[in-house]
PDB file of C-alpha atoms in Angstrom:
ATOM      1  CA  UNK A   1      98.872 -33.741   2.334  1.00 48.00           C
ATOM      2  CA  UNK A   2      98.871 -30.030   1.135  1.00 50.00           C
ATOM      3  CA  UNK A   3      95.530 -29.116  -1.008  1.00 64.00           C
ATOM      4  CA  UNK A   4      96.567 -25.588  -1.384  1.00 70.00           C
ATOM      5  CA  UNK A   5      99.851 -24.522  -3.407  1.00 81.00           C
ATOM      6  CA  UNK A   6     100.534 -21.158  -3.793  1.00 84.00           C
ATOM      7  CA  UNK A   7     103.156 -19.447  -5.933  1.00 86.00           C
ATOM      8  CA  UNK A   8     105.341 -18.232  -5.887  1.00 92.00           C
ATOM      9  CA  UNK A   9     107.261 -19.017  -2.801  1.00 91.00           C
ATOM     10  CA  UNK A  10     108.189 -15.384  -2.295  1.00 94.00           C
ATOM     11  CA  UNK A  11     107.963 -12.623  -3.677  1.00 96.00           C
ATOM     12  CA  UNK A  12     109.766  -8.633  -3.390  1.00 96.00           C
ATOM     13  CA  UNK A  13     108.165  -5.622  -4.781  1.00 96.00           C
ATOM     14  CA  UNK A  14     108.130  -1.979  -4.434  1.00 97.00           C
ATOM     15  CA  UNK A  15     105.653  -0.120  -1.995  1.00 97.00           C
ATOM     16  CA  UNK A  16     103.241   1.350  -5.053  1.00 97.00           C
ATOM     17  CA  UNK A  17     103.376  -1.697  -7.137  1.00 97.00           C
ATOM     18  CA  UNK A  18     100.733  -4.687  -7.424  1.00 97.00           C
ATOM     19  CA  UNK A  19     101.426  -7.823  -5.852  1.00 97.00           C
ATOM     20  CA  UNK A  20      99.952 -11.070  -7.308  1.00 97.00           C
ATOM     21  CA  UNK A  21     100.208 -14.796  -5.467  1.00 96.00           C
ATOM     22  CA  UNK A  22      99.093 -18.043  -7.213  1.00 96.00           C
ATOM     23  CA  UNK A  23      97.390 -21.113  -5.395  1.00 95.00           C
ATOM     24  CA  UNK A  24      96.473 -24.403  -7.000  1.00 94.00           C
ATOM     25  CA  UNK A  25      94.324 -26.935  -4.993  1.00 91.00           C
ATOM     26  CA  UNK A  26      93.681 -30.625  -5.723  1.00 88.00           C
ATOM     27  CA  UNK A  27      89.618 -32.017  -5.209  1.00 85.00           C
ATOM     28  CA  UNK A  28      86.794 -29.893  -6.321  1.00 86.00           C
ATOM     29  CA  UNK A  29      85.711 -27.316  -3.092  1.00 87.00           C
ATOM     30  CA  UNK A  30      83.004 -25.087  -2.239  1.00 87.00           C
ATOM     31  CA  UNK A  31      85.284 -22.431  -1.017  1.00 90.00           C
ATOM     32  CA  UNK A  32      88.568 -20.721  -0.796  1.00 93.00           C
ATOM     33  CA  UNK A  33      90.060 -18.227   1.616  1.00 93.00           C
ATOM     34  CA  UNK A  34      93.165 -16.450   1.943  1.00 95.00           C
ATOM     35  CA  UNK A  35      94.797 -15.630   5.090  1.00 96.00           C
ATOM     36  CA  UNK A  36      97.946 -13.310   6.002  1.00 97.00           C
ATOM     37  CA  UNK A  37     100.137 -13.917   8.759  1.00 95.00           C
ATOM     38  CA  UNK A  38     102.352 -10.849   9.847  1.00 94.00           C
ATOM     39  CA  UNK A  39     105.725 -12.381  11.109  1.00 90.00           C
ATOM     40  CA  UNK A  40     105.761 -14.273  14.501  1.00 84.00           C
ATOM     41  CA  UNK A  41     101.899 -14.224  14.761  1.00 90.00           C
ATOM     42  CA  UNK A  42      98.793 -15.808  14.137  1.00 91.00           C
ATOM     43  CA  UNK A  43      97.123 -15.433  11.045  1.00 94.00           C
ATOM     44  CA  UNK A  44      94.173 -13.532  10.000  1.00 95.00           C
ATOM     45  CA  UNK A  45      91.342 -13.861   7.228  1.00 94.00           C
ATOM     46  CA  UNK A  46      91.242 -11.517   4.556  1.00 96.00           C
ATOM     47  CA  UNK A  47      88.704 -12.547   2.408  1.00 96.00           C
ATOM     48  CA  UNK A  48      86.126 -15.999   1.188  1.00 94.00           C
ATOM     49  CA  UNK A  49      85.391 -17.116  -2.511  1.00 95.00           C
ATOM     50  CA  UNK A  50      82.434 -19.092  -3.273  1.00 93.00           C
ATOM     51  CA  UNK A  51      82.951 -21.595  -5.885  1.00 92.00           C
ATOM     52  CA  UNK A  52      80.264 -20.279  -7.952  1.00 94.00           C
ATOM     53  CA  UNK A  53      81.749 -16.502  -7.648  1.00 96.00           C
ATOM     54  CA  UNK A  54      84.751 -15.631 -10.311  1.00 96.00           C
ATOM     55  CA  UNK A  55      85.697 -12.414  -8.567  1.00 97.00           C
ATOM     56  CA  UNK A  56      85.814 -10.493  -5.156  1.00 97.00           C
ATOM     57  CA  UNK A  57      86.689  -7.281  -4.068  1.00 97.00           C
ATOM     58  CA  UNK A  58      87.898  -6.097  -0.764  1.00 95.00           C
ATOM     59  CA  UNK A  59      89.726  -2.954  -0.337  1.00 97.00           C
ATOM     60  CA  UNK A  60      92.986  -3.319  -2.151  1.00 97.00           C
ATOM     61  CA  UNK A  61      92.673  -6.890  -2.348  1.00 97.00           C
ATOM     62  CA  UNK A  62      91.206  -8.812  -5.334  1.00 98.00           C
ATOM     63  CA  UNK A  63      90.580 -12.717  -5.678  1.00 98.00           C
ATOM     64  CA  UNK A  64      89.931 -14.822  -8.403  1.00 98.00           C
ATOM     65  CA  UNK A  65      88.513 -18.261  -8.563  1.00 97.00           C
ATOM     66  CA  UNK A  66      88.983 -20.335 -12.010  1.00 96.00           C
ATOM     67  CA  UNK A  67      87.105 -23.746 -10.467  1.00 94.00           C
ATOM     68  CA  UNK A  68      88.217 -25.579 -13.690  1.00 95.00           C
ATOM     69  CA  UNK A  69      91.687 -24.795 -13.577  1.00 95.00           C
ATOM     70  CA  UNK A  70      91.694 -25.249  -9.732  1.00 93.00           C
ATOM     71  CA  UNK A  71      93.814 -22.041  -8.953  1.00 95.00           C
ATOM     72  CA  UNK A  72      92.867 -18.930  -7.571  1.00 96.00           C
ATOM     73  CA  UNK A  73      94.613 -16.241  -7.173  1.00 97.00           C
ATOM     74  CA  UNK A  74      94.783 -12.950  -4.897  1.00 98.00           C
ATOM     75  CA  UNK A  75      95.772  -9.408  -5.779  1.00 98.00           C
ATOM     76  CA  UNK A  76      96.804  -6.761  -3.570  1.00 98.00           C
ATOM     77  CA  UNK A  77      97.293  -3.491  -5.115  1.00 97.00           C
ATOM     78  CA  UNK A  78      99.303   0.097  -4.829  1.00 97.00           C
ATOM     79  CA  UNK A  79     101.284  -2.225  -1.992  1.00 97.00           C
ATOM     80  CA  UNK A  80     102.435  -0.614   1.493  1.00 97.00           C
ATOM     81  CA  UNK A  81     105.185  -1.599   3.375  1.00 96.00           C
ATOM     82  CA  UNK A  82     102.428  -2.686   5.619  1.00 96.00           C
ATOM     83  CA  UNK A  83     101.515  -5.325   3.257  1.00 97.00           C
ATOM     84  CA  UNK A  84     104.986  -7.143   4.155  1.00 97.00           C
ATOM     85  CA  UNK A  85     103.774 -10.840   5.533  1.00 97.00           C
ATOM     86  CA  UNK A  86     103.554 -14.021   4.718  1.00 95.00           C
ATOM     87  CA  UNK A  87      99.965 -15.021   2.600  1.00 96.00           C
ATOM     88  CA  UNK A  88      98.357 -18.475   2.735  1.00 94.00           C
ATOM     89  CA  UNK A  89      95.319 -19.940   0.461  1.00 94.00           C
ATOM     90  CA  UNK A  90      92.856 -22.563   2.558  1.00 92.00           C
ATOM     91  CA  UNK A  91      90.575 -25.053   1.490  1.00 89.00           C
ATOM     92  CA  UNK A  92      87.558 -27.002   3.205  1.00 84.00           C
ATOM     93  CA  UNK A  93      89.390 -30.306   4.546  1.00 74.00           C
ATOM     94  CA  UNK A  94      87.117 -32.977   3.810  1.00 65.00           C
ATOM     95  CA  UNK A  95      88.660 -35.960   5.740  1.00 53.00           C
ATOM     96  CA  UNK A  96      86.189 -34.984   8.295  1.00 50.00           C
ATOM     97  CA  UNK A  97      84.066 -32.476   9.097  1.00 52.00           C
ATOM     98  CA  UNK A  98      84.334 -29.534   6.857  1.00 55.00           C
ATOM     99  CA  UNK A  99      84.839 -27.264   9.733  1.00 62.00           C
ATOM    100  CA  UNK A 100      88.387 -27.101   9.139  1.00 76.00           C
ATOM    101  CA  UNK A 101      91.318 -25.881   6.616  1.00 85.00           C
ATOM    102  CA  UNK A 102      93.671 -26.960   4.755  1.00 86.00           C
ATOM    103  CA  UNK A 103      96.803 -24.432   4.467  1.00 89.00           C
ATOM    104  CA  UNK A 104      98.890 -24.086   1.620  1.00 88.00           C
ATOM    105  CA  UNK A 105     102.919 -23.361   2.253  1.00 89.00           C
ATOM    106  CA  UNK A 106     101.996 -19.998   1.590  1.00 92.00           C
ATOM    107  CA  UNK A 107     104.156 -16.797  -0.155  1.00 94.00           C
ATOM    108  CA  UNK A 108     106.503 -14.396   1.696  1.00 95.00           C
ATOM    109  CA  UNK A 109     105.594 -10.904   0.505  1.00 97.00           C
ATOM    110  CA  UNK A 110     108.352  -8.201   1.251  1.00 97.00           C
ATOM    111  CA  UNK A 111     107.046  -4.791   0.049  1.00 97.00           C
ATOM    112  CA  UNK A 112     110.455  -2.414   0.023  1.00 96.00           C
ATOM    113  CA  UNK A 113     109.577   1.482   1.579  1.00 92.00           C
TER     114      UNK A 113
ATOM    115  CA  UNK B   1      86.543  -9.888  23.427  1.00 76.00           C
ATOM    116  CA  UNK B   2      89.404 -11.116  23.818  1.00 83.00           C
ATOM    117  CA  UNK B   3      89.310 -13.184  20.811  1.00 94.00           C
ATOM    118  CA  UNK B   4      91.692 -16.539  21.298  1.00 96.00           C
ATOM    119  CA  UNK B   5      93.899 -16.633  23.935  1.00 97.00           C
ATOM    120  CA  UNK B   6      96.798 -19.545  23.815  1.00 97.00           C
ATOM    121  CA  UNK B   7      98.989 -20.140  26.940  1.00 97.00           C
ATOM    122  CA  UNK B   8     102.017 -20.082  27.197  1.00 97.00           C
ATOM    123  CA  UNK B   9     103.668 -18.152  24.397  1.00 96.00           C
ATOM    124  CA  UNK B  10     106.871 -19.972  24.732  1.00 96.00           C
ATOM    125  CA  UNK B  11     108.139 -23.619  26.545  1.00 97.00           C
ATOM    126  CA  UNK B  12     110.656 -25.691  26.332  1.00 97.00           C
ATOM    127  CA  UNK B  13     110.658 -29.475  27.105  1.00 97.00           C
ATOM    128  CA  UNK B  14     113.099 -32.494  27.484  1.00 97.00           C
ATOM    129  CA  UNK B  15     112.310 -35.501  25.446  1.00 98.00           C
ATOM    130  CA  UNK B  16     109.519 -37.500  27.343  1.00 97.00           C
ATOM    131  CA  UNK B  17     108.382 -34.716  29.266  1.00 97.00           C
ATOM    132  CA  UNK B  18     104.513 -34.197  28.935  1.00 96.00           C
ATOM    133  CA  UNK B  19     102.492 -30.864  29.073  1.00 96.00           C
ATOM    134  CA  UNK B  20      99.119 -29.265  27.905  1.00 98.00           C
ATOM    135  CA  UNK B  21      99.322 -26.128  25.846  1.00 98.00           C
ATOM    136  CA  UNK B  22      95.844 -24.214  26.952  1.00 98.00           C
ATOM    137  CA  UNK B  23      93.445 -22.927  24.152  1.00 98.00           C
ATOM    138  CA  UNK B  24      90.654 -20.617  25.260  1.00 98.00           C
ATOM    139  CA  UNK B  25      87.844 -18.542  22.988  1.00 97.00           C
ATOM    140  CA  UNK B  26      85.065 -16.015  24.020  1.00 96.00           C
ATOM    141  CA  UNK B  27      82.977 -15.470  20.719  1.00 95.00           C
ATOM    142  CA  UNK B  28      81.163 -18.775  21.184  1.00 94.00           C
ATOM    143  CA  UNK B  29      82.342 -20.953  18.357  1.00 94.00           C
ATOM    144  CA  UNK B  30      80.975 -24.641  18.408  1.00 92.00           C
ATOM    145  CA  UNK B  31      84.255 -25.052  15.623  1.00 92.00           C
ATOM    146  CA  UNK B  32      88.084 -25.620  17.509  1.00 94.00           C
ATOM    147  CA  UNK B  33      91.015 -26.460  15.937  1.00 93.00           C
ATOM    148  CA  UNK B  34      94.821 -26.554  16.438  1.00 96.00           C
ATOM    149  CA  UNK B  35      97.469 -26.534  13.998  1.00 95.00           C
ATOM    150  CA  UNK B  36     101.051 -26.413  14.060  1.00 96.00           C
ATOM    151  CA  UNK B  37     103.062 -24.793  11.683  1.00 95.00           C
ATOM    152  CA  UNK B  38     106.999 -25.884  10.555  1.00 93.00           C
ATOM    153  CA  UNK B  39     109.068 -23.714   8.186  1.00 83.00           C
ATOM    154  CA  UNK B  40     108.736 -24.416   4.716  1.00 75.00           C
ATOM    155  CA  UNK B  41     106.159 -26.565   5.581  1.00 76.00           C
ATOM    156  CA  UNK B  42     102.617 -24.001   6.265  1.00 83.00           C
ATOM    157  CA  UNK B  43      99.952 -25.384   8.599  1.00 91.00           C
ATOM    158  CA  UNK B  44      99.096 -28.748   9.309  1.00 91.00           C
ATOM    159  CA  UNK B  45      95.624 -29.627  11.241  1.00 91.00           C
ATOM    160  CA  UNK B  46      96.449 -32.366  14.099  1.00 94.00           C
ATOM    161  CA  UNK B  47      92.986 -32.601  16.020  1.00 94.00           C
ATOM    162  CA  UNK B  48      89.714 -30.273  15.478  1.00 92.00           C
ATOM    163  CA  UNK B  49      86.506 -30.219  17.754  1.00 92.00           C
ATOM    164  CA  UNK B  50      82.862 -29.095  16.080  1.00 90.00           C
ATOM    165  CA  UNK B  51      81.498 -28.428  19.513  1.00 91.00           C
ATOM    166  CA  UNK B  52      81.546 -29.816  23.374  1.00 93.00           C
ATOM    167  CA  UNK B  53      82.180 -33.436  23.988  1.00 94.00           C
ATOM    168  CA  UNK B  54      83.392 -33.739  20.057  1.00 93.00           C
ATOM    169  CA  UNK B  55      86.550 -34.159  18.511  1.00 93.00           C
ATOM    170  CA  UNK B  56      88.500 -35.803  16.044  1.00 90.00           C
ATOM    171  CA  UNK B  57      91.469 -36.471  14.051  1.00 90.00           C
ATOM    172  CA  UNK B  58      93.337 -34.093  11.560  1.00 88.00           C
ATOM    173  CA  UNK B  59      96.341 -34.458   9.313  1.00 86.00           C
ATOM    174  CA  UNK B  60      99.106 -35.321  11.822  1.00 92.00           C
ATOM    175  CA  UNK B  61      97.516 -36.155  15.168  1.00 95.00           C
ATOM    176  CA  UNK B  62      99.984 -38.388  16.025  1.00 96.00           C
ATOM    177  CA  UNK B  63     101.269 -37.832  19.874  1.00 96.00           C
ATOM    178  CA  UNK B  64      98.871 -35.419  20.662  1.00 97.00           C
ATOM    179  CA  UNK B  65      95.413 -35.964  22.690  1.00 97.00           C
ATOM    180  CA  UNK B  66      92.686 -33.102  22.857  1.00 97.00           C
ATOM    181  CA  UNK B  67      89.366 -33.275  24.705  1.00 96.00           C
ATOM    182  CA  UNK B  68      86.351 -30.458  24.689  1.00 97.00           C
ATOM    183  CA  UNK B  69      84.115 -30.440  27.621  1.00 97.00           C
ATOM    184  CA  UNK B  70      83.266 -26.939  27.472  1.00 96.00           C
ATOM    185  CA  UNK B  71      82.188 -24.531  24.485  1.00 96.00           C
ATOM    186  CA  UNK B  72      85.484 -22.494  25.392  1.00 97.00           C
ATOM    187  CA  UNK B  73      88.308 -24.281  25.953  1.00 97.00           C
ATOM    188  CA  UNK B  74      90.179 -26.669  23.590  1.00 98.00           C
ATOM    189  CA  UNK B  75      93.530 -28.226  25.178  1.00 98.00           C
ATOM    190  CA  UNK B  76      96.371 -29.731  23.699  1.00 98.00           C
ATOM    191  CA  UNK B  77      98.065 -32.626  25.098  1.00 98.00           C
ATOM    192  CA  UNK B  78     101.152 -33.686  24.244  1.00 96.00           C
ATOM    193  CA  UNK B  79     101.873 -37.466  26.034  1.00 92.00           C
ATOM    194  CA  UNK B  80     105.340 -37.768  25.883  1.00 96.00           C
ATOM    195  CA  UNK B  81     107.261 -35.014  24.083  1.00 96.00           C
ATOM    196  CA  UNK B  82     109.858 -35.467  20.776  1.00 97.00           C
ATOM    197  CA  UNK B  83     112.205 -33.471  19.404  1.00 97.00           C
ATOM    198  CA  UNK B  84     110.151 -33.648  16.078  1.00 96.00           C
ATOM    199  CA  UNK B  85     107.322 -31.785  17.676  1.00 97.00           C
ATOM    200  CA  UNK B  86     109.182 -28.588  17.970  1.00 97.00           C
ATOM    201  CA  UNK B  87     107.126 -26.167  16.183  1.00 97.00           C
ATOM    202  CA  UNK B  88     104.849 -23.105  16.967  1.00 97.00           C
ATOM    203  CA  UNK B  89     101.293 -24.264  17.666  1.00 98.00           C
ATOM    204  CA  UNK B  90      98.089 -22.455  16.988  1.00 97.00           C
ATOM    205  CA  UNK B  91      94.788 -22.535  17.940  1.00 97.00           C
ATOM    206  CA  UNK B  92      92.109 -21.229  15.649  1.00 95.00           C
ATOM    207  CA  UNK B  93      88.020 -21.335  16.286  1.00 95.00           C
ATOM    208  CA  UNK B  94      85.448 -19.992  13.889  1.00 92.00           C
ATOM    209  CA  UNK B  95      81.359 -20.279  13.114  1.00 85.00           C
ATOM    210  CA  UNK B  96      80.566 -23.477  11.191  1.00 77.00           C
ATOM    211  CA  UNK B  97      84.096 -24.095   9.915  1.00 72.00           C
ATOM    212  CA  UNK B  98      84.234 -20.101   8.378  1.00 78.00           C
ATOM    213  CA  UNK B  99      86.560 -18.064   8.432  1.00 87.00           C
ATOM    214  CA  UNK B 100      89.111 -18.941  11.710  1.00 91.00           C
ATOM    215  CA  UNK B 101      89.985 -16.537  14.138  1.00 94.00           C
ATOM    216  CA  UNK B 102      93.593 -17.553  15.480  1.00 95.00           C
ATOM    217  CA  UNK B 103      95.340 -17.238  18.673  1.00 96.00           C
ATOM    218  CA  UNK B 104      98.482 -15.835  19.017  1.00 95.00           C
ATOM    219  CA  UNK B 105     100.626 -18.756  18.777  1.00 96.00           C
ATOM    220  CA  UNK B 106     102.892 -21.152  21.244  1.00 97.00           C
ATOM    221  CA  UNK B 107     106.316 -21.546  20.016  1.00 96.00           C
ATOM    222  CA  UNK B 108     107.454 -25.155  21.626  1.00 97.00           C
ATOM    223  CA  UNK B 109     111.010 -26.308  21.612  1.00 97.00           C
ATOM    224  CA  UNK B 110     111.345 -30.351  22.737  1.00 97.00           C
ATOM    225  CA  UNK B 111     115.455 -30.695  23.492  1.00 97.00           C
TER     226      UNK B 111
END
């Protein structure tokens, strides 16, 4: 079953303007990550929240981790056409070893030139 | 570095036809997984591997077998192939279950 959610499904902004996704998760983790995946390839880590960090910064990107509400949520600003690809959140997938992810559906960013 | 290498990129099957899809990683990583991905659907683990001579079972690992006998390579098998396993398959490693590199993907279609 999914742990991550993330919303919304997609999403279509102009290059300039901020770009927020949603993700909701189910148990209690010790960390979240958000990946992007450019269209027709693998995907790639952008950044890792600790569940006893609120907020991180990288670059453009921002992420937020509310451990009570179980969301977090990732911010990309002054978006580039660039930016265009699909995002995913991940959580620790404790049905075994916690070596491994589990992938939300994710949210199809188009950022419009 | 050549990071994760899948092979092939593409392959098509008949129903009942078996193959391996090849996994390969240079940075390492005791921590293997593969998942495959469906639209709408994101990406579902079917068998991880925590190092050599390890694996075990993920969300869907149903008609698939995997083995690990060296810190490198992580194969897929699929035993006899179904149309309901068409889907683009990716490998990922990382360091202790962090952050996962990802190959580039094997789109397989099962007719």
């Amino acid at each position: 079953s999914q742990q991550g959610e993330e919303d919304p499904q997609a999403l279509s902004i102009q290059e300039g303007e901020n770009a927020t996704m949603n993700c909701s998760y189910k148990t209690s983790i010790n960390n979240l990550q958000w990946y992007r995946q450019n269209s027709g390839r693998g995907l790639v880590h952008l950044i890792l929240i600790r569940s006893n960090e609120r907020e991180k910064h990288s670059g453009r990107l921002r992420v937020t981790l509310d451990t009570s509400k179980k969301s977090s949520s990732l911010l990309i600003t002054a978006s580039r056409a660039a930016d265009t690809a699909s995002y995913f959140c991940a959580t620790p997938y404790y049905g075994g070893s916690q070596g491994n992810l589990i992938f939300g559906k994710g949210t199809k960013l188009s950022v419009k030139p | 570095n050549a990071g994760v290498t899948q092979t092939p990129k593409f392959q098509v099957l008949k129903t009942g036809q078996s193959m391996t899809l090849q996994c390969a990683q240079d940075m390492n990583h005791e921590y293997m997984s593969w998942y495959r991905q469906d639209p709408g659907m994101g990406l579902r683990l079917i068998h991880y591997s925590v190092g050599a001579g390890i694996t075990d079972q993920g969300e869907v690992p149903n008609g698939y077998n995997v083995s690990r006998s060296t810190t490198e390579d992580f194969p897929l098998r699929l035993l006899s192939a179904a149309p309901s396993q068409t889907s683009v398959y990716f490998c990922a490693s990382s360091y202790m279950g962090v952050e996962q590199f990802f190959g580039p993907g094997t789109r397989l279609t099962v007719l």
